[in-house]
Tab-separated table of C-alpha atoms in Angstrom:
chain	number	residue	atom	x	y	z
A	1	MET	CA	-0.189	-0.259	0.165
A	2	ASP	CA	1.196	3.711	-0.671
A	3	GLU	CA	-0.088	6.695	0.613
A	4	GLN	CA	-2.523	7.168	-2.401
A	5	GLN	CA	-4.396	4.253	-2.135
A	6	ILE	CA	-4.548	5.082	1.656
A	7	ARG	CA	-5.803	8.511	0.891
A	8	GLN	CA	-8.279	7.282	-1.499
A	9	ALA	CA	-9.908	4.304	1.519
A	10	LEU	CA	-9.868	7.511	3.594
A	11	GLN	CA	-12.299	8.877	1.462
A	12	ALA	CA	-15.369	7.072	3.005
A	13	VAL	CA	-14.878	9.360	5.912
A	14	ILE	CA	-16.839	12.299	5.863
A	15	HIS	CA	-17.771	15.051	8.243
A	16	PRO	CA	-21.478	14.606	9.301
A	17	LYS	CA	-21.580	18.758	8.750
A	18	LEU	CA	-19.784	19.972	6.071
A	19	LYS	CA	-20.962	16.482	3.951
A	20	LYS	CA	-17.197	16.228	2.529
A	21	SER	CA	-14.470	13.400	3.046
A	22	LEU	CA	-12.209	14.716	6.062
A	23	ILE	CA	-8.780	14.030	3.365
A	24	ASP	CA	-10.145	16.644	1.210
A	25	ILE	CA	-10.875	19.264	3.509
A	26	GLY	CA	-7.662	18.454	4.869
A	27	MET	CA	-8.927	17.534	8.222
A	28	ILE	CA	-6.505	14.232	7.914
A	29	ARG	CA	-2.967	15.045	7.341
A	30	ASN	CA	0.744	13.904	7.403
A	31	ILE	CA	0.030	9.893	6.564
A	32	SER	CA	3.409	7.872	6.661
A	33	ILE	CA	3.339	4.116	6.717
A	34	HIS	CA	5.913	2.438	8.402
A	35	ASP	CA	6.143	-1.858	8.075
A	36	ASP	CA	2.535	-3.029	8.450
A	37	VAL	CA	1.341	1.064	10.354
A	38	VAL	CA	-0.250	3.858	9.056
A	39	THR	CA	0.111	7.087	11.523
A	40	LEU	CA	-1.570	9.897	10.844
A	41	ASN	CA	-2.801	13.707	12.001
A	42	LEU	CA	-6.196	14.211	12.977
A	43	ALA	CA	-7.272	17.831	13.194
A	44	LEU	CA	-9.865	18.987	14.827
A	45	LYS	CA	-11.248	21.878	16.690
A	46	SER	CA	-10.313	20.471	20.142
A	47	LYS	CA	-8.309	17.697	21.024
A	48	ARG	CA	-11.586	17.635	23.548
A	49	SER	CA	-13.941	17.085	20.730
A	50	PRO	CA	-17.180	14.641	21.144
A	51	LEU	CA	-16.630	13.495	17.118
A	52	LYS	CA	-13.197	12.388	17.704
A	53	ASN	CA	-13.845	8.854	18.675
A	54	VAL	CA	-16.292	8.768	16.055
A	55	PHE	CA	-13.801	9.843	13.229
A	56	ILE	CA	-10.838	7.378	14.859
A	57	ARG	CA	-12.929	4.139	14.474
A	58	GLN	CA	-13.838	5.423	11.503
A	59	ILE	CA	-10.510	5.910	10.127
A	60	GLU	CA	-9.916	2.136	11.290
A	61	LYS	CA	-12.449	0.422	10.026
A	62	ALA	CA	-11.032	2.495	6.560
A	63	LEU	CA	-7.680	1.188	6.726
A	64	VAL	CA	-7.588	-1.761	9.088
A	65	GLY	CA	-7.747	-5.130	6.734
A	66	LEU	CA	-6.364	-3.269	3.560
A	67	PRO	CA	-3.618	-5.338	2.447
A	68	GLY	CA	-0.593	-5.121	4.407
A	69	ILE	CA	-2.195	-2.573	7.151
A	70	SER	CA	-2.356	-3.872	10.459
A	71	ALA	CA	-2.974	-1.042	12.892
A	72	VAL	CA	-3.220	2.926	12.626
A	73	GLN	CA	-1.882	5.044	14.997
A	74	VAL	CA	-4.138	8.577	14.928
A	75	ASP	CA	-2.206	11.462	16.835
A	76	VAL	CA	-5.016	14.044	17.263
A	77	ILE	CA	-4.195	17.673	16.932
A	78	ALA	CA	-5.920	21.200	17.216
A	79	LEU	CA	-6.800	23.477	13.873
A	80	CYS	CA	-5.150	26.566	14.614
A	81	HIS	CA	-8.116	29.944	14.625
A	82	GLU	CA	-7.759	30.388	10.879
A	83	GLU	CA	-8.248	27.050	9.855
A	84	PHE	CA	-11.659	26.548	12.090
A	85	HIS	CA	-13.286	29.650	10.563
A	86	GLN	CA	-12.086	28.576	7.365
A	87	LEU	CA	-13.745	25.290	7.208
A	88	PHE	CA	-16.910	26.081	9.453
A	89	PRO	CA	-17.387	30.383	8.681
A	90	ARG	CA	-19.705	31.891	11.619
A	91	ALA	CA	-23.255	32.710	10.055
A	92	PRO	CA	-23.402	36.216	9.602
A	93	LEU	CA	-25.114	38.035	12.067
A	94	LYS	CA	-27.837	39.773	10.810
A	95	GLY	CA	-28.619	42.739	12.735
A	96	VAL	CA	-24.474	44.402	12.066
A	97	GLU	CA	-24.680	43.032	8.596
A	98	LYS	CA	-24.258	46.759	7.344
A	99	VAL	CA	-21.763	48.083	10.017
A	100	LYS	CA	-18.320	48.916	8.445
A	101	GLN	CA	-16.149	48.966	11.515
A	102	PHE	CA	-16.598	47.758	15.026
A	103	LEU	CA	-14.852	49.669	18.037
A	104	ALA	CA	-14.863	48.187	21.116
A	105	VAL	CA	-13.898	50.606	24.242
A	106	ALA	CA	-12.318	48.280	27.545
A	107	SER	CA	-10.229	48.446	30.403
A	108	GLY	CA	-8.828	46.058	33.252
A	109	LYS	CA	-10.379	47.627	35.484
A	110	GLY	CA	-13.817	49.350	37.111
A	111	GLY	CA	-14.043	52.713	37.944
A	112	VAL	CA	-12.256	54.538	35.500
A	113	GLY	CA	-14.751	56.063	33.060
A	114	LYS	CA	-14.357	53.788	30.247
A	115	THR	CA	-18.663	54.289	30.082
A	116	THR	CA	-17.636	57.803	29.706
A	117	ILE	CA	-15.227	57.978	27.389
A	118	ALA	CA	-17.546	55.083	25.170
A	119	VAL	CA	-19.615	57.982	24.984
A	120	ASN	CA	-17.726	60.742	24.273
A	121	VAL	CA	-15.749	59.098	21.535
A	122	ALA	CA	-18.976	58.377	20.057
A	123	LEU	CA	-19.835	61.555	20.057
A	124	ALA	CA	-16.807	62.838	18.724
A	125	LEU	CA	-17.382	60.494	16.156
A	126	ALA	CA	-20.760	61.073	14.762
A	127	GLN	CA	-19.860	64.878	14.986
A	128	GLN	CA	-17.077	64.193	12.626
A	129	GLY	CA	-19.972	63.062	10.050
A	130	TYR	CA	-19.907	59.406	10.725
A	131	LEU	CA	-22.765	57.158	10.901
A	132	VAL	CA	-22.196	55.706	14.675
A	133	GLY	CA	-23.933	53.181	16.783
A	134	LEU	CA	-23.659	52.925	20.643
A	135	LEU	CA	-23.856	49.561	22.717
A	136	ASP	CA	-23.663	49.311	25.793
A	137	ALA	CA	-22.007	45.315	26.458
A	138	ASP	CA	-22.089	45.578	30.400
A	139	VAL	CA	-24.611	43.289	30.875
A	140	TYR	CA	-23.985	43.453	34.510
A	141	GLY	CA	-24.309	46.660	35.257
A	142	PRO	CA	-25.630	49.027	32.199
A	143	SER	CA	-25.337	52.427	32.560
A	144	LEU	CA	-25.483	53.977	28.995
A	145	PRO	CA	-29.295	54.851	29.271
A	146	VAL	CA	-28.794	57.297	32.419
A	147	MET	CA	-25.371	58.841	30.660
A	148	MET	CA	-27.780	59.332	27.824
A	149	GLY	CA	-30.632	60.399	29.162
A	150	ILE	CA	-33.196	57.393	27.627
A	151	SER	CA	-36.197	56.441	29.129
A	152	GLU	CA	-38.454	55.364	26.602
A	153	ALA	CA	-39.587	51.991	25.879
A	154	LEU	CA	-37.586	50.036	22.965
A	155	GLU	CA	-39.605	49.156	19.998
A	156	MET	CA	-40.370	46.007	17.455
A	157	LYS	CA	-40.479	45.490	13.969
A	158	ASP	CA	-40.426	42.774	12.108
A	159	ASN	CA	-38.788	40.816	15.275
A	160	MET	CA	-36.090	43.171	15.445
A	161	ILE	CA	-34.843	45.472	18.272
A	162	ILE	CA	-34.966	49.206	17.181
A	163	PRO	CA	-32.090	51.496	18.754
A	164	LYS	CA	-32.889	54.566	19.984
A	165	GLU	CA	-31.988	57.412	18.313
A	166	LYS	CA	-30.238	60.208	20.799
A	167	HIS	CA	-27.661	62.894	19.898
A	168	GLY	CA	-26.813	61.422	16.835
A	169	LEU	CA	-26.480	58.400	17.822
A	170	ARG	CA	-28.094	54.807	17.547
A	171	VAL	CA	-28.301	53.395	21.464
A	172	MET	CA	-28.702	50.280	22.578
A	173	SER	CA	-28.363	48.956	26.282
A	174	LEU	CA	-29.981	46.152	28.331
A	175	GLY	CA	-30.759	48.887	31.128
A	176	MET	CA	-33.872	50.105	28.867
A	177	THR	CA	-35.357	46.706	28.706
A	178	THR	CA	-35.850	46.929	32.849
A	179	GLY	CA	-36.441	49.169	36.137
A	180	ARG	CA	-33.093	51.120	36.583
A	181	ASN	CA	-32.436	49.372	39.903
A	182	GLU	CA	-33.237	45.953	38.866
A	183	ALA	CA	-30.382	43.450	38.631
A	184	PHE	CA	-29.334	41.489	36.047
A	185	ILE	CA	-28.374	38.033	37.161
A	186	TRP	CA	-26.683	36.218	34.378
A	187	ARG	CA	-24.215	32.959	34.528
A	188	GLY	CA	-21.416	32.070	31.754
A	189	PRO	CA	-23.520	31.010	28.873
A	190	LEU	CA	-26.629	33.285	29.157
A	191	VAL	CA	-24.086	36.106	28.865
A	192	SER	CA	-22.703	34.973	25.772
A	193	LYS	CA	-26.370	34.485	24.336
A	194	MET	CA	-27.315	38.083	25.194
A	195	ILE	CA	-24.037	39.152	23.586
A	196	HIS	CA	-24.839	37.647	20.353
A	197	GLN	CA	-28.892	39.055	20.532
A	198	LEU	CA	-27.583	41.823	20.765
A	199	LEU	CA	-25.907	42.095	17.643
A	200	ASP	CA	-27.872	39.773	15.854
A	201	GLN	CA	-31.457	40.904	16.820
A	202	VAL	CA	-31.366	44.550	16.781
A	203	ALA	CA	-31.317	46.368	14.039
A	204	TRP	CA	-28.374	48.869	13.710
A	205	GLY	CA	-28.686	49.793	10.103
A	206	GLU	CA	-26.025	51.330	8.059
A	207	LEU	CA	-23.119	52.319	10.678
A	208	ASP	CA	-19.733	53.218	9.816
A	209	TYR	CA	-18.817	52.820	13.460
A	210	LEU	CA	-20.684	50.896	16.176
A	211	VAL	CA	-18.800	51.592	19.242
A	212	ILE	CA	-19.233	48.793	22.152
A	213	ASP	CA	-18.712	49.554	25.848
A	214	LEU	CA	-17.313	46.585	27.490
A	215	PRO	CA	-17.314	45.709	30.895
A	216	PRO	CA	-14.411	45.529	33.583
A	217	GLY	CA	-12.221	42.470	32.987
A	218	THR	CA	-11.737	39.786	30.852
A	219	GLY	CA	-14.793	37.932	31.479
A	220	ASP	CA	-17.407	36.304	29.665
A	221	PRO	CA	-18.409	39.679	27.748
A	222	SER	CA	-15.181	40.771	26.078
A	223	ILE	CA	-14.867	36.989	25.025
A	224	ALA	CA	-18.190	36.632	24.053
A	225	ILE	CA	-17.453	40.101	21.658
A	226	ALA	CA	-13.873	38.807	20.456
A	227	ASN	CA	-15.822	35.568	19.444
A	228	ALA	CA	-18.584	36.886	17.571
A	229	LEU	CA	-16.484	40.184	15.930
A	230	PRO	CA	-12.708	38.667	15.445
A	231	HIS	CA	-12.158	42.686	13.540
A	232	CYS	CA	-13.579	44.207	16.325
A	233	SER	CA	-10.331	47.593	17.143
A	234	ILE	CA	-10.003	47.346	20.865
A	235	LEU	CA	-9.768	51.236	22.667
A	236	MET	CA	-7.833	50.769	26.046
A	237	VAL	CA	-8.641	53.077	28.585
A	238	THR	CA	-6.577	53.362	31.808
A	239	THR	CA	-5.983	55.912	34.548
A	240	PRO	CA	-1.970	56.577	35.637
A	241	GLN	CA	-1.719	54.804	38.824
A	242	GLU	CA	-0.301	51.164	39.123
A	243	VAL	CA	-2.852	49.239	40.426
A	244	ALA	CA	-5.108	50.165	36.872
A	245	LEU	CA	-1.956	49.520	34.599
A	246	ALA	CA	-1.705	46.179	36.372
A	247	ASP	CA	-5.333	45.512	35.281
A	248	VAL	CA	-5.084	46.881	32.061
A	249	ARG	CA	-2.344	44.997	30.669
A	250	ARG	CA	-4.273	41.299	31.639
A	251	ALA	CA	-7.387	42.776	29.203
A	252	ILE	CA	-4.910	43.902	27.070
A	253	GLU	CA	-3.213	39.935	26.536
A	254	LEU	CA	-6.452	38.305	26.673
A	255	PHE	CA	-7.369	40.299	23.078
A	256	ARG	CA	-3.843	39.376	21.544
A	257	LYS	CA	-5.011	35.914	22.528
A	258	THR	CA	-8.207	36.560	20.505
A	259	GLY	CA	-6.120	38.515	17.694
A	260	GLN	CA	-8.128	41.608	17.943
A	261	PRO	CA	-6.011	44.998	16.878
A	262	PHE	CA	-5.664	47.976	18.913
A	263	VAL	CA	-6.465	51.381	18.050
A	264	GLY	CA	-5.175	52.550	21.311
A	265	LEU	CA	-4.681	54.033	24.769
A	266	VAL	CA	-6.591	56.510	26.399
A	267	GLU	CA	-5.822	57.650	29.925
A	268	ASN	CA	-8.365	59.139	32.134
A	269	MET	CA	-7.954	61.389	35.344
A	270	SER	CA	-4.485	61.973	34.557
A	271	TYR	CA	-4.407	65.538	36.685
A	272	PHE	CA	-6.672	67.795	37.942
A	273	LEU	CA	-6.426	71.562	37.431
A	274	CYS	CA	-7.475	73.686	40.461
A	275	GLU	CA	-8.594	77.227	40.212
A	276	HIS	CA	-6.226	78.844	42.501
A	277	SER	CA	-3.220	77.195	40.590
A	278	ALA	CA	-1.890	76.773	36.927
A	279	LYS	CA	-0.059	73.751	37.883
A	280	PRO	CA	-1.710	70.584	37.435
A	281	ILE	CA	-2.538	68.182	40.503
A	282	GLU	CA	-1.640	64.667	39.252
A	283	ILE	CA	-4.025	62.862	42.236
A	284	PHE	CA	-3.712	59.358	40.709
A	285	GLY	CA	0.377	59.627	39.710
A	286	HIS	CA	2.383	60.230	36.541
A	287	GLY	CA	2.662	59.072	32.924
A	288	GLY	CA	0.852	55.262	33.259
A	289	GLY	CA	-0.122	56.124	29.846
A	290	GLU	CA	3.119	56.762	28.533
A	291	GLN	CA	4.446	53.993	30.384
A	292	LEU	CA	2.167	51.228	28.792
A	293	SER	CA	2.122	52.588	24.979
A	294	LYS	CA	5.843	52.394	25.497
A	295	GLU	CA	5.385	48.666	26.430
A	296	THR	CA	2.666	47.731	24.209
A	297	GLY	CA	3.752	50.328	21.076
A	298	PHE	CA	0.097	50.975	21.066
A	299	PRO	CA	-0.090	54.994	20.365
A	300	LEU	CA	-1.440	56.630	23.192
A	301	LEU	CA	-4.446	58.704	21.665
A	302	GLY	CA	-5.300	61.168	24.447
A	303	THR	CA	-4.958	62.344	28.311
A	304	LEU	CA	-8.381	63.741	30.017
A	305	PRO	CA	-8.111	65.667	33.139
A	306	ILE	CA	-10.084	65.319	35.794
A	307	ASP	CA	-13.189	67.055	35.159
A	308	LEU	CA	-16.284	68.277	37.000
A	309	GLU	CA	-18.341	68.982	33.703
A	310	LEU	CA	-17.944	65.527	32.655
A	311	GLN	CA	-18.915	63.887	35.421
A	312	GLN	CA	-21.583	66.525	35.847
A	313	SER	CA	-22.618	65.931	32.051
A	314	GLY	CA	-22.630	61.806	32.534
A	315	ASP	CA	-25.095	62.026	35.542
A	316	SER	CA	-27.803	64.771	33.975
A	317	GLY	CA	-27.589	62.218	30.942
A	318	ILE	CA	-26.622	65.126	28.514
A	319	PRO	CA	-22.863	64.336	27.535
A	320	LEU	CA	-20.076	66.545	27.568
A	321	LEU	CA	-19.919	66.459	23.618
A	322	VAL	CA	-23.328	68.129	23.612
A	323	SER	CA	-23.413	70.450	26.564
A	324	SER	CA	-20.285	72.104	26.651
A	325	GLU	CA	-18.995	72.602	23.594
A	326	GLY	CA	-15.853	75.237	24.305
A	327	SER	CA	-14.324	72.279	27.013
A	328	ALA	CA	-11.184	71.389	27.118
A	329	SER	CA	-12.079	67.702	27.316
A	330	VAL	CA	-14.308	68.171	24.089
A	331	ASP	CA	-10.841	68.798	22.267
A	332	VAL	CA	-9.179	66.209	23.913
A	333	PHE	CA	-12.535	63.487	22.565
A	334	GLN	CA	-12.629	65.233	19.227
A	335	LYS	CA	-8.789	64.619	18.457
A	336	ILE	CA	-9.318	60.793	19.989
A	337	ALA	CA	-11.813	60.571	17.376
A	338	LYS	CA	-9.935	62.022	14.503
A	339	ARG	CA	-6.918	59.522	15.342
A	340	ILE	CA	-9.003	56.627	15.547
A	341	ALA	CA	-10.564	57.485	11.867
A	342	ASP	CA	-7.199	57.937	10.796
A	343	GLN	CA	-6.448	54.319	11.359
A	344	THR	CA	-9.909	52.662	10.325
A	345	GLN	CA	-11.296	54.421	7.431
């Protein structure tokens, strides 16, 4: 027996979903014959795949008993990320099929002003002429309705949720589906399912950008977005102190493993300007964003001060880019948005 005869015999081993032989789609590889033993690799999504034993039995049945073959040794290997998605492409998400660019705003730590930055970067992009949607993917503590001043109930059309239009943005948050003080109690699989629905069953329409406000940390929502949107760009938010940088590094490592591109970093709460002094007061330390930029190679797109107007605008439901056009922070947001657009358009 030679390799060509072995390959011919393996045509009988068919993938139940793809309806093609494993040999033709490259899931059987590196065939070799030594004396009367055939050795080959079986490439699966995971070495723990439930189909592993089924395929091994079918391979053995196809080969053992052929003239000169007494045994088969099957070594299971894992398909790489790109190979798996070539073989099993995801069904398109209906809700976002007309969205050109995805931008997820992330941090490893809570309390760094990530939602505030997501809202105002989205508004800055809209003010620069782009069609922009804003998705609150914090399924545990959605705060976007408060910051955007949205209290109206959601509507459905043709079995799709219609996002709310506010300040030139299309906005969707789970916080619009329940009372302001109700708690969301989600566990792993439900989180991924809910994120999928927010992308698939919301009628986002044609958008240049969908800005996604992720919850802090490296848990299920971030992983679900990374899996659903492999080309989603990541904007990381930090504050200057080391404890925030440590958490951001962990989040960066997550998105590196999933292959997401990074557009850069934003340092929030960099300093405070007191009316009695022109010298910035660095309450949370100095240079954290610059340090992280040097470590990672990601550009530092902007540094934002501790701005009382910024905080008050979030509480009032009228974001800073709507309420205070002359603020120094507004200029920073506009520059951040311009640098993001320069990279992604």
